[in-house]
Amino acid sequence: MSDSDNNQIRIGLLSCINIVRKLSRAINLSPNATISAIATTSSIEEAKSFTASNNFPINTKIYGSYESLLQDPDVDAVYLPIPASLHVEWAVRAARQGKHILLDKPVALNVSEFDQIVEACEFYGVQFMDGTQWMHNPRTAKIIDFVKDFEIRTVNSCFSFAASESFLKNDIRVKPGLDGLGALGDAGWYTIQAVLVANNFKLPKTVTALPGSVLNDAGIVLSCGALFDWEEGITATIYCSFLANLTMEITAIGKKGTVNVRDFVIPYRETDAAFITSTRGCLSEHKVMTELPQETCMVIEFARLVGEIKNRGAKPDGFWLSFSRKVQLLVDAVKESIDNNLEPVLLSGR
Amino acid sequence: MSDSDNNQIRIGLLSCINIVRKLSRAINLSPNATISAIATTSSIEEAKSFTASNNFPINTKIYGSYESLLQDPDVDAVYLPIPASLHVEWAVRAARQGKHILLDKPVALNVSEFDQIVEACEFYGVQFMDGTQWMHNPRTAKIIDFVKDFEIRTVNSCFSFAASESFLKNDIRVKPGLDGLGALGDAGWYTIQAVLVANNFKLPKTVTALPGSVLNDAGIVLSCGALFDWEEGITATIYCSFLANLTMEITAIGKKGTVNVRDFVIPYRETDAAFITSTRGCLSEHKVMTELPQETCMVIEFARLVGEIKNRGAKPDGFWLSFSRKVQLLVDAVKESIDNNLEPVLLSGR
């Protein structure tokens, strides 16, 4: 094994679902990470063919259970793209085995579940990051640079896509026993992140669901909107939906400037990403070159943090746990308001 | 007088305030309209210098009172850029004299006042139009063409600008005795129009002001937001403010497509105006050439409707009265909700 291989963070993947294709490509493109193992709860043969057709390293170990992968000492970190209903169990188990965790959103079914993950990560000293990729696009850092000077007054963020009939029947995101939080835990997760990003990660005072939510027969949110407000008269609205045309929008308006992003979740192009600012009547389109796809930027940053811990004895960076917890808290509050006839939910003390 | 002059609608202007400069240029550029008179309640000398420096026709009559202008049989129509508190009085007087009316927004201090204008216009058979220019930009018709096929689910519209200290102290828009409705009757008027345009001019079921309103010491709205919802689960949010950076945004998201306009009130350029649609993953930027500035398009359309009445015995086109009344109703409802601790206001029966 060469020195450079030695320094790569070895990632194990739990399950062979579709999103793993994208993530395995991202890991392959990351100089500081490598795929070392994959676990499946179904057929080993299928997993073999999955690894072969997705350019996994030839020596990738294939495990027939999640637990056996977690016990492999040659795995530094795990990516968990499993349904939210399984997150507490498997994230806590991974932390116990000292595995650093890249966890898909929604990070849990609710914040009290997520707090078990927080405790385990803190107790076992493992790095946590949720798998939302847009946060790692270099564009996002630039946007944060602008909004912090703009004295934001209001934000509107929308993420919707028109799901297929089969998605609306079968996807884990519309099943109560699986992801459970529907469009709110999926598309809504991003819009809530956008609202927090625009407000310097500060939690609002109050969360109120807007009328017009659409729920399926099992009570899963297919479409909803919400209002957030801060003590200083700052407001934000979100809209998330599986039932409307693809839209991925942030408009953040401040005293001193406005930011507009039209493709914040997945940029139209992999090679660059744009956003617009206006300040004092001056309109600028900013184009940020992205040498690597944003999911690769995410893996590189995750592996960098894990490397700091593994190789230099650093402590985990708590930002990502704290950020995911805030988003989960707001997701829960929107759901609570929907369930309580759109009553405002006060966040103080949560 | 040539034949073409004979066919021009002769417009009288009530007052010499700043906006009249823009409108007089628009009338001068309109082949079917001409300025025939102006009335001032202050100095005639100043009015003379105003007409000279703004390229008014050399034979423009200058009146020392609004009433004398209204009695001039050589005036077909009047433009009333006077404060909203004077609208009922002067619009009704103009209608009694058979003058067609181009009235600045907000059209009245409240809908019951506006209903007096509606009655007078209908009784005396005069054409009414409110002076919001963006409605006449050829781009707006194209946008309407798109949204009607998109099955709109939600709309967000924002119009804000950072008013100067002197505006916030002295402008008629922040004075209770004058425009009275503040940012809501001014910037908010456009955003509410945008919401109605995107929803096929259908009134919502409920109107709810959002938290975060800013009022001045006299109780005038300087900044606010509101939520509109329709029976079909359709929602819209607006944000209007004198206290935030210039933003003029519409995002309308439907089942089948999304429209985004970033400069809907006053396009960045006079010569063309753009908007973006996306449908089924296909993003298009539409550029609509505008041979004439949008305020000229407005004057031409107003004069065309007046000409149909004057020269061909047509009836007034009731669309504009009806549209302005809807906008005023929604402005009133937002104000009512602000005044009632953000309680939802039901519109049925209004």
XYZ file of C-alpha atoms in Angstrom:
700
model
C 0.000 0.000 0.000
C 1.468 3.373 -0.983
C 1.726 6.338 1.383
C -1.061 8.160 -0.393
C -3.322 5.147 -0.049
C -2.424 5.031 3.627
C -3.692 8.534 4.078
C -7.000 7.889 2.386
C -10.012 7.584 4.626
C -11.576 4.167 4.082
C -15.331 4.416 3.692
C -17.859 1.618 4.073
C -21.244 1.941 2.399
C -24.382 0.576 4.010
C -26.648 -0.687 1.195
C -26.635 -0.692 -2.583
C -29.415 1.781 -3.336
C -29.320 4.238 -6.176
C -27.796 7.207 -4.318
C -24.767 5.008 -3.566
C -23.866 5.170 -7.265
C -23.468 8.945 -6.991
C -21.601 8.742 -3.707
C -19.241 6.012 -4.890
C -18.314 8.145 -7.880
C -17.728 11.053 -5.471
C -15.491 8.913 -3.260
C -13.576 7.669 -6.303
C -12.963 11.308 -7.297
C -11.818 12.280 -3.792
C -8.032 12.099 -3.370
C -8.326 11.635 0.401
C -10.994 8.905 0.473
C -11.527 5.431 -0.860
C -14.295 2.831 -0.801
C -13.199 -0.097 1.321
C -16.391 -2.065 1.892
C -20.090 -2.325 1.172
C -22.777 -4.145 3.135
C -26.037 -5.452 1.803
C -29.003 -7.048 3.531
C -30.092 -8.682 0.293
C -28.156 -10.717 -2.292
C -24.348 -10.801 -2.188
C -24.340 -11.600 -5.895
C -26.301 -8.442 -6.629
C -23.904 -6.441 -4.490
C -20.963 -7.865 -6.443
C -22.500 -6.860 -9.720
C -23.353 -3.423 -8.226
C -19.721 -2.817 -7.210
C -18.443 -3.990 -10.575
C -20.782 -1.815 -12.601
C -20.053 1.265 -10.449
C -16.256 1.186 -10.596
C -15.698 0.227 -6.986
C -12.059 -0.605 -6.166
C -11.418 -4.233 -7.031
C -10.586 -5.132 -3.420
C -13.836 -3.698 -1.965
C -15.085 -6.099 0.716
C -18.692 -7.156 0.467
C -20.540 -7.909 3.691
C -23.845 -9.680 4.094
C -24.845 -7.595 7.111
C -24.387 -4.021 8.281
C -22.982 -5.204 11.615
C -20.168 -7.207 10.057
C -19.073 -4.141 8.054
C -19.104 -2.053 11.238
C -16.762 -4.558 12.893
C -14.176 -4.290 10.115
C -11.151 -2.421 11.552
C -10.169 -1.404 8.018
C -13.235 0.828 7.730
C -12.724 4.374 9.090
C -16.084 5.836 8.258
C -19.500 4.827 6.979
C -22.025 6.343 4.628
C -25.597 5.558 5.699
C -28.121 6.083 2.907
C -30.663 3.906 4.718
C -34.239 5.009 5.566
C -34.554 7.563 8.386
C -36.401 5.043 10.554
C -33.136 3.026 10.773
C -30.822 5.980 11.452
C -30.753 5.897 15.253
C -30.005 2.205 15.369
C -27.256 2.159 12.762
C -25.675 5.526 13.461
C -25.394 4.681 17.168
C -23.976 1.230 16.349
C -21.473 2.797 13.940
C -20.388 5.345 16.549
C -19.874 2.557 19.095
C -17.500 0.888 16.645
C -15.641 4.189 16.309
C -16.798 4.731 12.736
C -17.192 8.306 11.549
C -20.602 8.924 10.037
C -21.910 10.466 6.834
C -25.681 10.274 7.238
C -28.369 11.074 4.698
C -31.119 13.562 5.445
C -33.512 13.595 7.172
C -31.027 12.654 9.884
C -33.765 11.126 12.061
C -37.517 10.842 12.405
C -37.443 13.577 15.055
C -35.007 15.567 17.134
C -35.217 13.359 20.227
C -34.117 10.427 18.070
C -31.390 12.577 16.601
C -30.215 13.483 20.089
C -29.338 9.815 20.619
C -27.078 10.073 17.578
C -25.593 13.319 18.879
C -24.834 11.700 22.231
C -23.244 8.640 20.640
C -21.091 10.722 18.271
C -19.927 12.931 21.117
C -19.325 10.025 23.498
C -17.325 7.979 20.999
C -15.595 11.010 19.473
C -16.619 10.356 15.880
C -17.089 12.908 13.160
C -20.659 13.443 11.933
C -21.872 15.088 8.739
C -25.213 14.942 6.999
C -25.135 14.105 3.324
C -26.540 17.344 1.875
C -24.165 18.141 -0.882
C -25.016 21.732 -1.789
C -23.517 22.897 1.507
C -20.113 21.896 0.102
C -20.404 23.510 -3.291
C -17.842 26.356 -3.290
C -20.736 28.596 -4.358
C -22.390 28.173 -0.962
C -19.377 29.623 0.880
C -19.480 32.624 -1.460
C -23.201 33.087 -0.841
C -22.611 32.977 2.919
C -19.930 35.660 2.480
C -22.469 37.933 0.790
C -25.478 37.362 3.034
C -23.534 38.040 6.222
C -23.057 41.642 5.130
C -26.558 42.134 3.745
C -28.513 42.355 7.055
C -31.096 39.875 5.848
C -34.767 40.834 6.408
C -36.587 38.030 4.619
C -35.830 34.794 2.796
C -37.939 32.660 0.510
C -36.699 29.217 -0.420
C -38.469 26.624 -2.561
C -37.499 23.121 -3.517
C -40.074 21.149 -5.427
C -40.091 18.416 -8.009
C -42.887 16.572 -9.735
C -42.501 13.018 -8.492
C -43.621 10.136 -10.694
C -46.658 8.029 -9.827
C -44.361 5.181 -8.888
C -42.343 7.429 -6.543
C -45.572 8.630 -4.914
C -46.600 5.011 -4.318
C -43.338 3.276 -3.484
C -40.477 5.577 -2.569
C -39.162 5.378 1.018
C -39.834 9.115 1.233
C -43.607 8.582 1.185
C -43.719 5.651 3.634
C -44.461 6.204 7.329
C -42.270 3.266 8.447
C -39.307 4.496 6.387
C -38.375 8.141 5.861
C -41.585 9.253 7.506
C -41.160 12.981 6.993
C -42.049 13.064 3.316
C -41.360 16.185 1.290
C -40.595 18.068 4.493
C -37.701 15.785 5.489
C -36.469 15.591 1.911
C -36.977 18.737 -0.220
C -37.884 20.748 2.885
C -34.572 19.845 4.550
C -32.718 21.865 1.913
C -35.026 24.868 2.091
C -34.658 24.989 5.873
C -30.891 24.769 5.499
C -31.082 27.668 3.034
C -33.077 29.739 5.514
C -30.528 29.054 8.274
C -27.599 29.733 5.949
C -29.107 33.125 5.089
C -29.647 33.914 8.778
C -26.193 33.077 10.069
C -27.462 29.678 11.358
C -29.621 31.350 13.983
C -32.791 29.499 14.977
C -36.061 31.423 14.549
C -38.318 32.220 17.469
C -41.462 30.755 15.930
C -42.370 28.253 13.230
C -45.813 28.195 11.603
C -46.944 25.850 8.870
C -48.824 27.561 6.043
C -52.191 26.390 4.755
C -52.251 24.210 1.674
C -50.293 21.187 2.925
C -50.988 18.008 0.989
C -50.676 14.716 2.892
C -51.049 11.204 1.500
C -53.427 8.611 2.967
C -50.760 7.515 5.439
C -50.379 11.101 6.688
C -47.044 11.742 4.962
C -46.432 15.307 3.778
C -46.281 15.483 -0.015
C -46.256 19.290 -0.146
C -46.192 22.080 2.428
C -45.051 25.566 3.238
C -43.914 27.205 6.435
C -43.097 30.544 7.952
C -40.195 31.231 10.301
C -39.757 34.402 12.289
C -37.018 35.852 14.420
C -37.281 38.391 17.206
C -35.812 41.177 15.100
C -38.746 41.183 12.639
C -36.848 38.922 10.253
C -38.987 36.368 8.423
C -38.536 33.446 6.065
C -40.883 31.266 4.085
C -40.262 27.868 2.574
C -42.146 25.719 0.114
C -41.318 22.056 -0.453
C -43.223 19.665 -2.626
C -43.201 16.383 -4.499
C -46.160 17.689 -6.509
C -44.826 20.707 -8.365
C -42.401 21.444 -11.125
C -38.662 21.280 -10.383
C -37.707 24.534 -8.618
C -34.651 25.115 -6.404
C -34.777 28.725 -5.413
C -33.384 31.013 -2.727
C -34.226 34.712 -2.581
C -32.686 36.424 0.438
C -33.401 40.137 0.815
C -31.430 42.309 3.211
C -31.179 45.979 3.998
C -28.009 46.171 1.966
C -28.379 43.536 -0.699
C -30.315 40.687 -2.269
C -29.101 37.223 -3.218
C -30.895 35.045 -5.718
C -30.013 31.428 -6.474
C -32.088 29.426 -8.900
C -30.458 26.005 -8.698
C -29.171 25.859 -5.139
C -29.763 22.136 -4.508
C -28.171 20.708 -7.652
C -26.499 23.281 -9.902
C -27.502 23.152 -13.557
C -23.893 22.360 -14.452
C -21.209 20.371 -12.630
C -18.428 22.655 -13.811
C -19.689 25.962 -12.470
C -22.526 27.404 -10.439
C -24.008 30.873 -10.532
C -25.864 33.220 -8.252
C -26.991 36.801 -8.478
C -26.495 39.637 -6.041
C -27.842 43.132 -6.173
C -26.651 45.946 -3.959
C -27.447 49.634 -4.343
C -28.950 49.089 -7.771
C -25.905 47.177 -9.009
C -26.727 43.728 -10.307
C -23.964 41.104 -10.518
C -24.015 37.528 -11.747
C -21.337 35.528 -9.966
C -20.043 32.357 -11.539
C -18.133 30.027 -9.242
C -16.009 27.426 -10.984
C -16.381 23.957 -9.477
C -13.426 21.761 -10.318
C -15.121 18.801 -8.688
C -18.833 17.940 -8.368
C -20.334 19.155 -5.095
C -20.801 15.624 -3.732
C -17.050 15.133 -4.181
C -16.389 18.382 -2.303
C -18.539 16.948 0.486
C -16.607 13.671 0.629
C -13.274 15.515 0.567
C -14.308 17.734 3.478
C -15.712 14.801 5.431
C -12.538 12.766 4.845
C -10.397 15.790 5.751
C -12.147 16.114 9.126
C -11.878 12.367 9.733
C -8.198 12.505 8.748
C -7.553 15.286 11.273
C -8.984 13.039 13.974
C -7.350 9.831 12.819
C -3.940 11.164 11.942
C -3.494 14.216 14.121
C -5.604 13.544 17.172
C -7.958 16.455 16.466
C -11.431 16.616 17.983
C -14.500 16.157 15.757
C -15.863 19.365 14.244
C -19.195 19.856 16.021
C -20.632 22.260 13.439
C -22.327 19.570 11.396
C -24.051 17.892 14.352
C -25.283 21.258 15.533
C -26.471 22.340 12.072
C -28.319 19.055 11.394
C -29.948 19.291 14.818
C -31.255 22.777 14.044
C -32.673 21.638 10.710
C -34.305 18.598 12.338
C -35.766 20.844 15.053
C -37.341 23.062 12.392
C -38.595 20.085 10.372
C -40.235 18.759 13.552
C -41.745 22.164 14.332
C -43.285 22.481 10.851
C -44.765 18.976 11.228
C -46.076 19.836 14.687
C -47.723 22.979 13.355
C -49.307 21.018 10.470
C -50.614 18.470 13.002
C -51.966 21.254 15.238
C -54.096 23.197 12.769
C -51.247 25.499 11.798
C -50.709 26.789 15.328
C -47.369 28.591 15.716
C -44.709 26.533 17.481
C -42.418 28.441 19.849
C -38.858 27.208 19.712
C -37.447 28.810 22.833
C -35.807 26.244 25.073
C -35.706 23.501 22.440
C -55.569 70.289 -36.791
C -54.690 67.218 -38.833
C -56.753 64.040 -38.898
C -54.237 62.181 -36.790
C -54.352 64.911 -34.150
C -58.128 64.688 -34.169
C -57.928 61.043 -33.239
C -55.588 61.592 -30.322
C -57.064 61.308 -26.852
C -56.519 64.576 -25.032
C -55.220 64.037 -21.542
C -55.251 66.486 -18.656
C -52.798 66.059 -15.812
C -53.729 66.895 -12.232
C -50.608 68.294 -10.526
C -46.961 68.765 -11.390
C -45.308 66.166 -9.185
C -42.347 64.120 -10.233
C -44.185 61.104 -11.652
C -45.878 63.462 -14.134
C -42.499 63.871 -15.863
C -42.453 60.155 -16.646
C -46.112 60.117 -17.687
C -45.824 63.189 -19.888
C -42.921 61.557 -21.730
C -45.097 58.447 -22.110
C -48.001 60.480 -23.513
C -45.655 62.284 -25.894
C -44.449 58.896 -27.160
C -48.013 57.584 -27.598
C -49.331 58.080 -31.137
C -52.960 58.028 -29.948
C -52.684 60.444 -27.006
C -51.625 63.987 -26.364
C -51.283 66.264 -23.355
C -53.887 68.994 -23.559
C -53.879 70.531 -20.094
C -52.326 70.515 -16.662
C -53.752 71.792 -13.388
C -51.829 72.952 -10.382
C -52.964 74.013 -6.949
C -49.747 75.944 -6.417
C -47.924 78.482 -8.591
C -48.942 78.906 -12.245
C -45.441 80.192 -12.989
C -43.922 76.991 -11.663
C -46.370 74.962 -13.748
C -45.333 76.914 -16.854
C -41.697 76.178 -16.224
C -42.576 72.535 -15.501
C -44.376 72.146 -18.844
C -41.548 73.859 -20.710
C -38.815 71.746 -19.178
C -40.736 68.516 -19.788
C -41.511 68.973 -23.474
C -45.233 69.513 -23.075
C -47.001 70.569 -26.286
C -46.674 74.325 -26.653
C -50.464 74.825 -26.545
C -50.942 72.905 -23.236
C -53.474 74.783 -21.131
C -52.477 75.511 -17.568
C -55.237 75.663 -14.962
C -55.013 77.031 -11.459
C -57.493 74.496 -10.082
C -58.347 70.871 -10.708
C -62.038 71.750 -11.155
C -61.398 74.190 -13.985
C -59.417 71.536 -15.861
C -62.273 69.063 -15.388
C -64.690 71.542 -16.967
C -62.586 71.897 -20.109
C -64.526 70.165 -22.950
C -61.231 69.715 -24.820
C -59.986 67.254 -22.193
C -61.055 63.620 -22.808
C -59.292 61.959 -19.936
C -57.352 62.778 -16.812
C -54.303 61.341 -15.092
C -54.582 61.641 -11.307
C -51.208 61.218 -9.561
C -52.585 62.877 -6.425
C -52.427 61.337 -2.911
C -54.816 58.435 -2.285
C -56.728 60.468 0.298
C -57.920 62.736 -2.555
C -58.823 59.960 -5.002
C -62.503 59.563 -4.204
C -63.203 63.261 -4.438
C -61.339 63.913 -7.680
C -62.040 60.649 -9.463
C -65.765 61.027 -8.802
C -65.675 64.677 -9.920
C -63.784 63.686 -13.072
C -66.318 60.937 -13.853
C -69.186 63.431 -13.417
C -67.563 65.609 -16.060
C -67.347 62.577 -18.343
C -63.568 62.387 -18.100
C -61.948 58.993 -18.434
C -59.603 58.222 -15.561
C -56.039 56.994 -15.226
C -55.535 56.757 -11.446
C -52.352 56.051 -9.532
C -52.180 53.220 -7.029
C -53.270 52.715 -4.319
C -56.571 53.567 -5.991
C -58.175 54.505 -2.661
C -57.632 54.388 1.091
C -59.928 51.350 1.267
C -62.317 49.362 -0.877
C -65.480 51.117 0.305
C -63.979 54.398 -0.868
C -62.990 52.742 -4.118
C -66.536 51.517 -4.573
C -67.644 55.146 -4.846
C -65.208 55.512 -7.740
C -66.492 52.276 -9.290
C -70.078 53.516 -9.077
C -69.226 56.893 -10.575
C -67.245 55.353 -13.448
C -70.060 52.929 -14.219
C -72.799 55.527 -13.895
C -71.084 58.074 -16.133
C -69.709 55.454 -18.529
C -66.071 56.462 -18.267
C -63.047 54.252 -18.743
C -60.957 53.521 -15.636
C -57.407 52.210 -15.394
C -54.935 52.235 -12.540
C -51.490 53.548 -13.334
C -49.433 50.419 -12.719
C -47.245 50.220 -15.743
C -45.802 46.704 -15.557
C -49.240 45.280 -16.398
C -48.797 46.772 -19.881
C -45.289 45.590 -20.581
C -45.601 43.051 -23.412
C -43.658 40.677 -21.159
C -46.580 40.501 -18.736
C -48.931 39.125 -21.395
C -46.337 36.448 -22.214
C -46.003 35.552 -18.537
C -49.793 35.243 -18.250
C -49.728 32.925 -21.285
C -47.273 30.642 -19.495
C -48.780 30.613 -16.016
C -52.260 29.743 -17.259
C -50.942 26.368 -18.427
C -48.720 25.702 -15.415
C -51.424 24.860 -12.815
C -49.884 27.223 -10.271
C -49.463 25.835 -6.737
C -47.574 28.650 -5.017
C -46.333 32.148 -5.741
C -43.830 34.333 -3.954
C -43.581 37.977 -4.914
C -41.354 40.626 -3.371
C -41.011 44.303 -4.067
C -38.755 46.233 -1.763
C -36.531 49.250 -1.988
C -34.381 51.029 0.556
C -36.039 54.411 0.907
C -33.938 57.411 1.850
C -34.264 59.086 5.257
C -36.007 62.014 3.608
C -38.537 59.684 1.898
C -39.213 57.993 5.239
C -39.916 61.390 6.817
C -41.661 63.319 4.086
C -43.011 61.201 1.213
C -46.797 61.065 0.781
C -46.454 57.274 1.014
C -45.575 57.441 4.728
C -48.209 60.023 5.739
C -51.548 58.925 7.233
C -53.433 61.896 5.730
C -52.058 61.245 2.243
C -51.384 57.794 0.770
C -52.099 56.180 4.123
C -51.330 52.600 3.123
C -47.546 52.921 3.143
C -45.434 50.162 1.616
C -48.524 47.966 1.360
C -50.410 50.380 -0.913
C -47.277 51.150 -2.893
C -44.775 48.269 -3.281
C -47.334 45.797 -1.959
C -49.834 46.802 -4.652
C -47.533 45.325 -7.310
C -46.847 42.115 -5.416
C -50.570 41.542 -4.933
C -51.130 42.182 -8.637
C -48.418 39.617 -9.371
C -50.124 37.061 -7.149
C -53.467 37.637 -8.895
C -51.861 37.558 -12.346
C -50.328 34.169 -11.515
C -53.668 32.859 -10.253
C -55.842 33.874 -13.173
C -57.134 36.921 -11.235
C -58.968 34.717 -8.757
C -59.355 36.107 -5.242
C -57.965 33.953 -2.434
C -60.165 32.569 0.304
C -58.066 33.890 3.183
C -55.496 36.612 3.768
C -53.114 36.529 6.729
C -50.432 39.083 7.507
C -47.073 37.583 8.447
C -45.152 38.557 11.562
C -42.379 41.109 11.206
C -44.368 44.128 9.985
C -42.651 47.436 10.623
C -44.901 50.473 11.156
C -43.832 54.075 11.667
C -44.955 56.216 14.617
C -48.091 57.246 12.735
C -49.024 53.591 12.185
C -48.082 53.497 8.493
C -46.722 50.193 7.182
C -43.071 50.520 6.160
C -42.567 46.799 5.633
C -44.774 43.712 5.803
C -45.480 40.289 4.437
C -48.670 38.359 3.848
C -49.992 34.958 2.971
C -52.895 34.272 0.603
C -54.575 30.929 0.237
C -57.157 29.496 -2.108
C -59.518 26.621 -1.537
C -57.553 24.292 -3.783
C -54.474 24.305 -1.509
C -52.858 27.023 -3.604
C -50.838 29.567 -1.628
C -48.971 32.784 -2.226
C -46.713 34.962 -0.125
C -45.755 38.577 -0.635
C -43.147 40.821 0.902
C -43.169 44.581 0.440
C -40.854 47.037 2.093
C -39.395 50.523 2.067
C -36.615 49.193 4.289
C -34.819 46.563 2.230
C -32.650 46.420 -0.831
C -34.284 46.864 -4.262
C -35.881 43.540 -5.198
C -38.692 42.990 -7.730
C -39.254 39.285 -7.843
C -41.955 36.830 -8.865
C -41.519 33.072 -8.492
C -44.632 31.151 -9.520
C -44.452 27.380 -9.217
C -47.009 25.131 -10.860
C -47.452 21.437 -11.392
C -46.233 21.821 -14.931
C -43.839 24.709 -14.837
C -42.151 27.527 -12.959
C -41.891 31.199 -13.901
C -39.259 33.476 -12.458
C -39.105 37.227 -13.024
C -36.476 39.308 -11.316
C -37.402 42.828 -12.400
C -41.155 42.634 -12.810
C -42.007 46.175 -11.642
C -39.495 48.130 -13.701
C -37.457 46.057 -16.145
C -33.704 46.556 -15.993
C -33.800 47.811 -19.576
C -36.401 49.820 -21.508
C -35.684 47.990 -24.748
C -36.326 44.433 -23.650
C -37.475 42.455 -20.639
C -36.666 38.895 -19.667
C -38.201 36.098 -17.651
C -37.344 32.479 -17.080
C -39.530 29.431 -17.363
C -38.722 25.865 -16.547
C -40.852 22.924 -17.561
C -39.907 19.258 -17.347
C -36.294 20.080 -16.598
C -36.035 22.426 -19.561
C -34.932 25.912 -18.624
C -35.654 28.804 -21.016
C -34.827 32.469 -20.783
C -37.389 34.491 -22.716
C -36.496 37.948 -23.910
C -39.409 40.149 -24.940
C -38.492 43.160 -27.048
C -40.216 46.341 -25.914
C -40.330 48.909 -28.685
C -41.825 51.447 -26.316
C -41.334 51.900 -22.552
C -44.006 50.133 -20.520
C -45.579 53.387 -19.315
C -46.086 54.302 -22.969
C -47.720 50.917 -23.588
C -50.062 51.769 -20.724
C -50.996 55.172 -22.146
C -51.542 53.687 -25.612
C -53.868 51.013 -24.232
C -55.738 53.520 -22.069
C -56.134 55.920 -25.004
C -57.206 53.030 -27.252
C -60.009 52.092 -24.839
C -61.050 55.743 -24.493
C -60.972 56.099 -28.294
C -63.273 53.091 -28.690
C -65.782 54.817 -26.417
C -65.376 58.300 -27.855
C -65.209 57.434 -31.546
C -67.109 54.167 -31.831
C -69.606 54.247 -29.010
C -68.078 51.219 -27.263
C -68.666 50.511 -23.591
C -65.838 50.957 -21.069
C -63.727 47.869 -20.500
C -64.591 46.823 -16.940
C -61.515 44.635 -16.452
C -59.402 47.384 -14.929
C -62.029 48.489 -12.377
C -62.518 44.900 -11.345
C -58.784 44.171 -11.117
C -58.037 47.308 -9.074
C -60.915 46.489 -6.747
C -59.493 43.008 -6.107
C -56.065 44.414 -5.345
C -57.558 47.047 -3.017
C -59.595 44.344 -1.263
C -56.425 42.341 -0.623
C -54.471 45.413 0.505
C -57.295 46.147 2.974
C -57.332 42.543 4.181
C -53.570 42.523 4.834
C -53.937 45.779 6.785
C -56.878 44.369 8.732
C -54.874 41.270 9.621
C -51.917 43.420 10.756
C -54.303 45.476 12.906
C -55.862 42.301 14.378
C -52.753 40.501 15.617
C -52.260 38.625 12.347
C -55.669 36.966 12.471
C -56.664 35.466 9.106
C -59.213 37.538 7.191
C -61.855 35.593 5.293
C -62.705 37.178 1.970
C -65.880 35.319 1.117
C -68.701 37.719 0.367
C -66.465 40.761 0.014
